[in-house]
Tab-separated table of C-alpha atoms and ligand atoms in Angstrom:
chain	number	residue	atom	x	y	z
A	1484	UNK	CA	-46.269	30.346	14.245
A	1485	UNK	CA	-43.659	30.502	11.473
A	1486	UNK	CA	-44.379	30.733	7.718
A	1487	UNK	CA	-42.935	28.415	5.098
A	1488	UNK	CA	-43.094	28.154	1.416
A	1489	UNK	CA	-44.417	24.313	0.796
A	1490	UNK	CA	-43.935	22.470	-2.378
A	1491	UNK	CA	-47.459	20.918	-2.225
A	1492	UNK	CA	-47.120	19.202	-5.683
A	1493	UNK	CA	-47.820	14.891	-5.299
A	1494	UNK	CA	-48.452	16.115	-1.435
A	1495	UNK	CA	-51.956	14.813	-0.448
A	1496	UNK	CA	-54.369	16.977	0.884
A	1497	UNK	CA	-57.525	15.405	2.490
A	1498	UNK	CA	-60.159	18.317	3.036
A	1499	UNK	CA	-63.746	16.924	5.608
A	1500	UNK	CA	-66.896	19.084	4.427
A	1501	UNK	CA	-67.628	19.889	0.750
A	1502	UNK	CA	-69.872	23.233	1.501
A	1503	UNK	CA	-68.323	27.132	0.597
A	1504	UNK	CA	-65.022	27.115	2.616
A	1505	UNK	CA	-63.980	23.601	1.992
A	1506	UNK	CA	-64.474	25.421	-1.688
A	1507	UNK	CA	-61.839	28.206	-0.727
A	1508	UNK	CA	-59.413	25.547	0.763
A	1509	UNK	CA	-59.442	23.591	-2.311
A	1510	UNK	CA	-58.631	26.785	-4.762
A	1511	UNK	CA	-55.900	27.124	-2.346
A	1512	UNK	CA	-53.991	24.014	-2.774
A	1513	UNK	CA	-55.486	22.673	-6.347
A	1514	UNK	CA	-52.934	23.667	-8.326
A	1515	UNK	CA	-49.761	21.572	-6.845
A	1516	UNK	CA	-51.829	19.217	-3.864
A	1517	UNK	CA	-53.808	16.017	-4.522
A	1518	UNK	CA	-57.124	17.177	-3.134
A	1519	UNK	CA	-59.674	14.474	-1.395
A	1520	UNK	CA	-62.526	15.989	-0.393
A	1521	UNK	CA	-64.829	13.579	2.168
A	1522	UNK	CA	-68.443	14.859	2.735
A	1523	UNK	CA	-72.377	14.427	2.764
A	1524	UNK	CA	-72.932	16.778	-0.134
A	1525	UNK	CA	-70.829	18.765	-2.458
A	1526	UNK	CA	-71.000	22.243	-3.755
A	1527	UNK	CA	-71.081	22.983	-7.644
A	1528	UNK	CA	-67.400	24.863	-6.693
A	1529	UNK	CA	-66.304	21.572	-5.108
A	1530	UNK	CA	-67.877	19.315	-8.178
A	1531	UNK	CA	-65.961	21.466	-10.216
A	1532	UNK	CA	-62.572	21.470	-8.799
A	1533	UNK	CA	-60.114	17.868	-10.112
A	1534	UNK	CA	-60.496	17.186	-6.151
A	1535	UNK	CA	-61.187	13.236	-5.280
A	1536	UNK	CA	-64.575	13.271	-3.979
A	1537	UNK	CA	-66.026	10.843	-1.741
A	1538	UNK	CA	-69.271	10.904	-0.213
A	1539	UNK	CA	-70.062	9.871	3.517
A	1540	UNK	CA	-71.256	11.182	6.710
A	1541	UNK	CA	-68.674	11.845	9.377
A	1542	UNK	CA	-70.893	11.093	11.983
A	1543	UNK	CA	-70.992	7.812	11.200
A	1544	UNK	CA	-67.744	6.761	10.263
A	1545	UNK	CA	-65.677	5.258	13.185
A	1546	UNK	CA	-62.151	6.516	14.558
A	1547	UNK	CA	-60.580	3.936	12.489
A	1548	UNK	CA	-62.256	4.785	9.185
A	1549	UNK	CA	-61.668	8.651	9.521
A	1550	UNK	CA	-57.506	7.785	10.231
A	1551	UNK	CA	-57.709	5.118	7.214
A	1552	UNK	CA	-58.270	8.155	4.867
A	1553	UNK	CA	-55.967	9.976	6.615
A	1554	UNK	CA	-53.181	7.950	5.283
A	1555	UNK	CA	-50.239	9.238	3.658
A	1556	UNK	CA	-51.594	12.860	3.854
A	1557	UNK	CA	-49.397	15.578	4.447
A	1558	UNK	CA	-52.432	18.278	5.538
A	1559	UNK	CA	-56.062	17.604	6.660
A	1560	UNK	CA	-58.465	20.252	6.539
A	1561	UNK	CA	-61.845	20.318	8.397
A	1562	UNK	CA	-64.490	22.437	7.237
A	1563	UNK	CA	-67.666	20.986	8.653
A	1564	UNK	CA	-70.295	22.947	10.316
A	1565	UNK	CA	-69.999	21.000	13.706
A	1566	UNK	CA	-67.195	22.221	15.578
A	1567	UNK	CA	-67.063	19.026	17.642
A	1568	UNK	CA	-66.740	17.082	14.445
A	1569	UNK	CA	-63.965	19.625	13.453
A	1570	UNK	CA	-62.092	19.206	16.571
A	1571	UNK	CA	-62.853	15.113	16.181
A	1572	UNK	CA	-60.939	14.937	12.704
A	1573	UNK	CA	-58.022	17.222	14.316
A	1574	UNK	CA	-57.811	14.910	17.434
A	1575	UNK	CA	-56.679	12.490	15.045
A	1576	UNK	CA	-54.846	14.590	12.807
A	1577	UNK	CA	-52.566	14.767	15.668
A	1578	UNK	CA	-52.710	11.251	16.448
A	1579	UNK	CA	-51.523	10.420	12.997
A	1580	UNK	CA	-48.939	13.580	12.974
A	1581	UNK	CA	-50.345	15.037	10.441
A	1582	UNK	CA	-50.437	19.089	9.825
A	1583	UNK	CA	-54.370	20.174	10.506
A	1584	UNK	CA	-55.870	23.556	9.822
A	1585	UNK	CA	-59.768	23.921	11.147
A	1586	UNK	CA	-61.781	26.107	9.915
A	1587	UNK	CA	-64.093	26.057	13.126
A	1588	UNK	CA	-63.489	25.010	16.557
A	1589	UNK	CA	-59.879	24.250	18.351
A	1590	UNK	CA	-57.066	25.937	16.604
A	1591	UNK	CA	-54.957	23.707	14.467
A	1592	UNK	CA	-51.309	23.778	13.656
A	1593	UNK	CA	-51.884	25.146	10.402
A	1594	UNK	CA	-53.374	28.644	9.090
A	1595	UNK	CA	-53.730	29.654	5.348
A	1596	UNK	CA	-52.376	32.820	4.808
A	1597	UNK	CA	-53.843	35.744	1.867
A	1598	UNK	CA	-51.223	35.295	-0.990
A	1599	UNK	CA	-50.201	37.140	-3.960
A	1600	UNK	CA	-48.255	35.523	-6.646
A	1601	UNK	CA	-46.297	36.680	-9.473
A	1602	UNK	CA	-43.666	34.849	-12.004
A	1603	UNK	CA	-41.220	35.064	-9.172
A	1604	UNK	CA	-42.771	36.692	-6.404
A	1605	UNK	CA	-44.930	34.661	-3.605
A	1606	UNK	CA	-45.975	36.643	-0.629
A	1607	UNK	CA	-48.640	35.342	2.474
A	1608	UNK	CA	-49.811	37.722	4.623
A	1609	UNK	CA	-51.349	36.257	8.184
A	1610	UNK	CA	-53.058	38.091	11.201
A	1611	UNK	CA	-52.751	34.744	13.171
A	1612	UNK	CA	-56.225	33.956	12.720
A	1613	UNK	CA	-57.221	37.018	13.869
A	1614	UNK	CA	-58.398	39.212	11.113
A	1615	UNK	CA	-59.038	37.652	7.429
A	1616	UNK	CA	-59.879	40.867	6.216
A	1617	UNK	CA	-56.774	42.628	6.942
A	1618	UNK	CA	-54.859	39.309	4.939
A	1619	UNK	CA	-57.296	40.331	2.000
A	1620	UNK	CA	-56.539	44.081	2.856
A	1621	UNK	CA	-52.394	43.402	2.600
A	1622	UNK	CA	-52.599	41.335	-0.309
A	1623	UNK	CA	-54.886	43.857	-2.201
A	1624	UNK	CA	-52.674	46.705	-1.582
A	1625	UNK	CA	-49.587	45.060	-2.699
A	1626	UNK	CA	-50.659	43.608	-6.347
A	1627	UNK	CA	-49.737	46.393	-7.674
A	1628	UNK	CA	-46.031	45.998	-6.671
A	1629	UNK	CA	-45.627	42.230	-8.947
A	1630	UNK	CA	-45.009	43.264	-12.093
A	1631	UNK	CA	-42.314	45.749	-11.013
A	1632	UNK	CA	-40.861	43.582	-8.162
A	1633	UNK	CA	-40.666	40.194	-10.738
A	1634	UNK	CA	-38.564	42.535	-12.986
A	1635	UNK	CA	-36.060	43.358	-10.673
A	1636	UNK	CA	-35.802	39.497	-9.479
A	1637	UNK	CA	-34.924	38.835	-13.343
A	1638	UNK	CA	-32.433	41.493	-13.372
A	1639	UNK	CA	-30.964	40.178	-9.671
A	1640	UNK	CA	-30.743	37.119	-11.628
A	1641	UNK	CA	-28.273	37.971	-14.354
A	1642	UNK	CA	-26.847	40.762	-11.759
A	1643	UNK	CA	-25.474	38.080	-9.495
A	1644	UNK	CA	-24.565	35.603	-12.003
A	1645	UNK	CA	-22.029	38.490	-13.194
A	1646	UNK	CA	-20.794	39.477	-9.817
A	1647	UNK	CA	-20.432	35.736	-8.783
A	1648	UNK	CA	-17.640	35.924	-11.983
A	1649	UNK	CA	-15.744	38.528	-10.377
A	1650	UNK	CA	-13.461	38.515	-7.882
A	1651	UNK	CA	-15.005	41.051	-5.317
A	1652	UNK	CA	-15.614	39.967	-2.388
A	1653	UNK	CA	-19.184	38.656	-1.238
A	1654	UNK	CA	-20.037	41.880	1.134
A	1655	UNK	CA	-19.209	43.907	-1.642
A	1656	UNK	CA	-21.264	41.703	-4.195
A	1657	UNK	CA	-24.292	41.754	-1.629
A	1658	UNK	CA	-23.902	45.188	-1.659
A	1659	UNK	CA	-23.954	46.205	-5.003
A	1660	UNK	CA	-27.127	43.879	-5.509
A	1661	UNK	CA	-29.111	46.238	-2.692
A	1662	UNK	CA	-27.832	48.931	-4.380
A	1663	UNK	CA	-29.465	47.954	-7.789
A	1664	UNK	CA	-32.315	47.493	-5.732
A	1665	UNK	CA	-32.856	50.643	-4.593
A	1666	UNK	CA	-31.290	52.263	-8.153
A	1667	UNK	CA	-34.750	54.802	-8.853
A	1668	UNK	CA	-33.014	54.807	-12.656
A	1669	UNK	CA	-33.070	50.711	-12.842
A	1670	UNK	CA	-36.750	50.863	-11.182
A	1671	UNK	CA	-38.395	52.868	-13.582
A	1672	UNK	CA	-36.475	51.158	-16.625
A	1673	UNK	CA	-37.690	47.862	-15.821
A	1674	UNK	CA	-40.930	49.222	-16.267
A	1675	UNK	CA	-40.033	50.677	-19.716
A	1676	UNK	CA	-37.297	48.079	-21.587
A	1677	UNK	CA	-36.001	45.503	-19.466
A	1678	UNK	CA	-33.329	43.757	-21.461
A	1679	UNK	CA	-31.880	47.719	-21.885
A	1680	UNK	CA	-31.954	48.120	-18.079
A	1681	UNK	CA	-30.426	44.796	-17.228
A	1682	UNK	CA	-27.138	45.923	-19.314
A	1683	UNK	CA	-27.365	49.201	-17.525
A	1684	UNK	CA	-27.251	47.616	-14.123
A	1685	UNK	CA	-24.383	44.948	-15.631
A	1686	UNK	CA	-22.055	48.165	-16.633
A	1687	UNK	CA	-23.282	50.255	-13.548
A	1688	UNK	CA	-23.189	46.972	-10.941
A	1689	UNK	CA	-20.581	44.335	-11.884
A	1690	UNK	CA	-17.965	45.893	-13.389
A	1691	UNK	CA	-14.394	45.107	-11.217
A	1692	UNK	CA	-12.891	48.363	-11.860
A	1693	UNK	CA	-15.854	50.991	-11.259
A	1694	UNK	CA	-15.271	53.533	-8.766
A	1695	UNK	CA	-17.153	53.042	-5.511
A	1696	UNK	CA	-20.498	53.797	-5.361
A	1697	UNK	CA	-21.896	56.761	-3.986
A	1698	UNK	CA	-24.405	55.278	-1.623
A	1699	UNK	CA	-26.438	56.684	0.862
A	1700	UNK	CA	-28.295	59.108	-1.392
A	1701	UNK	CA	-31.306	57.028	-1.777
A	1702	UNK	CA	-34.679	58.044	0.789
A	1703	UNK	CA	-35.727	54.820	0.163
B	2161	LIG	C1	-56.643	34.344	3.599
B	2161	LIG	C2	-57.848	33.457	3.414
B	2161	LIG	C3	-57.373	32.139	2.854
B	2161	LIG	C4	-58.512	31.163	2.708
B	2161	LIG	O1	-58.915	30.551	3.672
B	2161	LIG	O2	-58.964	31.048	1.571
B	2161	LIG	C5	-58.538	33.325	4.741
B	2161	LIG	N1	-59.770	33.761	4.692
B	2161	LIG	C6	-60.063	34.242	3.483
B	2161	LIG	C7	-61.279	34.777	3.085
B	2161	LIG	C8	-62.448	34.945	3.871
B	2161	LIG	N2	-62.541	34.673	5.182
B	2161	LIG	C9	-63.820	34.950	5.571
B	2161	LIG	C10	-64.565	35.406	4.441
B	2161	LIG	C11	-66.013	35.817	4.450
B	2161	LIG	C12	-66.153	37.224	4.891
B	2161	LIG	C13	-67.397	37.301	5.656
B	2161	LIG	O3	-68.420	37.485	4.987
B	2161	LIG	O4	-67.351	37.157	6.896
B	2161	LIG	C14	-63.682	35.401	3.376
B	2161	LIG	C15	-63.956	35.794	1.949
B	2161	LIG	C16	-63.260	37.040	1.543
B	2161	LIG	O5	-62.912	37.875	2.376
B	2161	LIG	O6	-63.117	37.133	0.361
B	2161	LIG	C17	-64.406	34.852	6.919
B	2161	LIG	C18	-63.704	34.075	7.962
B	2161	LIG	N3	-62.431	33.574	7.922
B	2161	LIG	C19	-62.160	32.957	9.097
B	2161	LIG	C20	-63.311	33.009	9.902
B	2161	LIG	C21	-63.433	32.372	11.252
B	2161	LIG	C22	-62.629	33.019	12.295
B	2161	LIG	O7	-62.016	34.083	12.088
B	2161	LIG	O8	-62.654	32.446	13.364
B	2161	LIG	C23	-64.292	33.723	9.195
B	2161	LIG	C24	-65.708	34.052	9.620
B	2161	LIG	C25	-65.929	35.510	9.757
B	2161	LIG	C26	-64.907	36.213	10.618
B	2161	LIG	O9	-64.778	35.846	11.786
B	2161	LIG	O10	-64.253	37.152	10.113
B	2161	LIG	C27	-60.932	32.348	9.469
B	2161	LIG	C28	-59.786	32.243	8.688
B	2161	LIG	N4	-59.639	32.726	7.436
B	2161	LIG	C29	-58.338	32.621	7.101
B	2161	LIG	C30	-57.857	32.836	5.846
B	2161	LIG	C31	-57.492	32.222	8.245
B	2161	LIG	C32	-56.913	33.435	8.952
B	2161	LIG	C33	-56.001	34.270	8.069
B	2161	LIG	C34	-55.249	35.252	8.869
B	2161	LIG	O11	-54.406	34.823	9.678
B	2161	LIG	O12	-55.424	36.472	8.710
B	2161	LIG	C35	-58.518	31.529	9.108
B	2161	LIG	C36	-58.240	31.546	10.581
B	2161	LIG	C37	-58.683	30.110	8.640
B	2161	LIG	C38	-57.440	29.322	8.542
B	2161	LIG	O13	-56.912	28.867	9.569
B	2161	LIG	O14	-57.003	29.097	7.438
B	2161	LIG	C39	-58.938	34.080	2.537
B	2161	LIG	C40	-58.558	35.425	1.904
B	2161	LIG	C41	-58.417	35.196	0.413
B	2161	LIG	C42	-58.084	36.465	-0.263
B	2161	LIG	O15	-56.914	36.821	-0.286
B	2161	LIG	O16	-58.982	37.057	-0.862
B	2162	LIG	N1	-62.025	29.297	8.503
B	2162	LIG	C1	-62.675	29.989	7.640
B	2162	LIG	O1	-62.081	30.539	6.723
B	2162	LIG	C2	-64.165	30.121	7.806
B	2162	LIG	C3	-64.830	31.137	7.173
B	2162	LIG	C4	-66.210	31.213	7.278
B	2162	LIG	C5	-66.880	30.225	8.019
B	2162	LIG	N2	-66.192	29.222	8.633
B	2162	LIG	C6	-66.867	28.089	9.346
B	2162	LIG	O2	-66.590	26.885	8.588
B	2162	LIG	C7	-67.681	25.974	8.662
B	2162	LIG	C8	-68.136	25.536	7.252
B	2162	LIG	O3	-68.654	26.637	6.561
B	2162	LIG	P1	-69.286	26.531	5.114
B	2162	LIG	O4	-69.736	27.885	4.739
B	2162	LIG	O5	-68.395	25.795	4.201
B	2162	LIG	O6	-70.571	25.607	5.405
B	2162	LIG	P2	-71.490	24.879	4.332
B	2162	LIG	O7	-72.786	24.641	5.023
B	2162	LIG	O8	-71.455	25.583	3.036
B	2162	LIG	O9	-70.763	23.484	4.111
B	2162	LIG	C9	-70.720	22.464	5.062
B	2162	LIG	C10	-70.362	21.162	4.344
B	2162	LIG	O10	-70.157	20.144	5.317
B	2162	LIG	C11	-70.906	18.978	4.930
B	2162	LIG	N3	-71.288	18.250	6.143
B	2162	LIG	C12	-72.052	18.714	7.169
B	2162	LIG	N4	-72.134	17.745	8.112
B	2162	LIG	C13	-71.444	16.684	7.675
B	2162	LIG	C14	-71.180	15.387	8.200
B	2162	LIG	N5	-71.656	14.972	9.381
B	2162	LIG	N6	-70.429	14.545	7.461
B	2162	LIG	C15	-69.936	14.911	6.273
B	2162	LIG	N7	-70.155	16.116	5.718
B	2162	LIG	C16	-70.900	16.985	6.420
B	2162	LIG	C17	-72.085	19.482	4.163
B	2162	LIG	O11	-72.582	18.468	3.305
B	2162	LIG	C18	-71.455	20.674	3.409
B	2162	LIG	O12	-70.866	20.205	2.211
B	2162	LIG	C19	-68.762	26.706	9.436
B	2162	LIG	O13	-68.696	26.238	10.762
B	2162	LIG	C20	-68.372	28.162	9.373
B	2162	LIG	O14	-68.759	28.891	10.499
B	2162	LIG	C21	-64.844	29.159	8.541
């Protein structure tokens, strides 16, 4: 499996089963997806979320009427309690070749990852399936690191506008942008006055005439 960052937004997002982890799914994807969310009975989560609902009982809906709402979606979700109905919606999933992710029953093409999300920062950490709480565990550890690592993507921002202006030459550009990086000095003044630091790393990192660095000093 490979990860990918998805622009979701006008992507349709069809979710089967309207219990507690059809409730997780749709947090997931709310925000950018169109949710539908097809099931006997909805949670107060689910009521609450803007998903499309529409009431029915998968049992009784044919083939035909389960790939008619699968139409134009980009991602089908099942999260009913009956694995066979599960594997039943991603049977046709495939069919349709459409992305599925079950929650229970035969593996699907699709897992949702633990993510943490800053201004620029998106991270997803995946096990594979195998372990949701070490996801949760990863993600929990590393919150701390947004505020500091959005900083520095603002500073890389202006860094490599500036260097783009210059005439070095791109290995030396990518190389001066690591270094700012890894600067302990720029790291700590992000946290303190970022506009201040940002003109540091401009007259430390982009100027055309500075001697070389002295790299290879860092233990990072
Ligand atoms: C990341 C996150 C996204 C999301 O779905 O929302 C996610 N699970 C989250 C939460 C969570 N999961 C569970 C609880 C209840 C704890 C409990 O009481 O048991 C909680 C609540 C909590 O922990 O807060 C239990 C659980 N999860 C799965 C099974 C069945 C199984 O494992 O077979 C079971 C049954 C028990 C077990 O077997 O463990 C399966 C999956 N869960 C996955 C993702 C995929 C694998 C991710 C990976 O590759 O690591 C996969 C395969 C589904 C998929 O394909 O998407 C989200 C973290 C959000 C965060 O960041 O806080
Ligand atoms: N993948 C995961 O992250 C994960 C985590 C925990 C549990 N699970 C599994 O996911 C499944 C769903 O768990 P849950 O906690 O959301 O269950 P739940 O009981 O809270 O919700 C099930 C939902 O499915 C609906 N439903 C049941 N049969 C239906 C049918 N024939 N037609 C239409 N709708 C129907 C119910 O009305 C309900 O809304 C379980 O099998 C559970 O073991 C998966």
């Amino acid at each position: 499996m490979i990860p990918l960052i998805i622009d979701f937004s006008r992507k349709k997002v069809v979710i089967f089963g309207g219990g507690a982890v059809s409730a997780r799914k749709a947090r997931y994807f709310q925000d950018e997806a169109e949710l539908t969310v097809i099931s006997r009975s909805f949670s107060d989560a689910i009521k609450a979320s803007p998903a499309n609902l529409m009431q029915s009982d998968v049992g009784e809906m044919s083939d035909e009427e389960i790939l008619s709402h699968l139409e134009g979606a980009f991602l089908v979700i099942s999260a009913l309690p009956d694995k066979n109905q599960n594997n039943r919606i991603g049977r046709l999933a495939a069919e349709a070749g459409i992305l599925f992710n079950n929650a229970d029953g035969e593996a699907g093409d699709v897992i949702i990852p633990s993510i943490l999300r800053g201004r620029h920062l998106i991270a997803g950490f995946s096990t594979g399936g195998e372990s949701p709480a070490v996801s949760r565990h990863l993600r929990d550890r590393f919150e701390t690191i947004i505020p500091e690592i959005d900083a520095m993507v603002d500073l890389q921002i202006v860094l490599r506008d500036a260097l783009k202006a210059t005439n070095l030459k791109q290995e030396e550009r990518a190389e001066r942008l690591r270094d700012a990086i890894i600067d302990p000095e720029i790291r700590e003044g992000l946290q303190k006055d970022m506009d201040a630091t940002i003109h540091l790393a401009l007259r430390r990192y982009s100027s055309e005439t500075m001697p070389k660095i002295n790299r290879g000093n860092s233990d990072e």
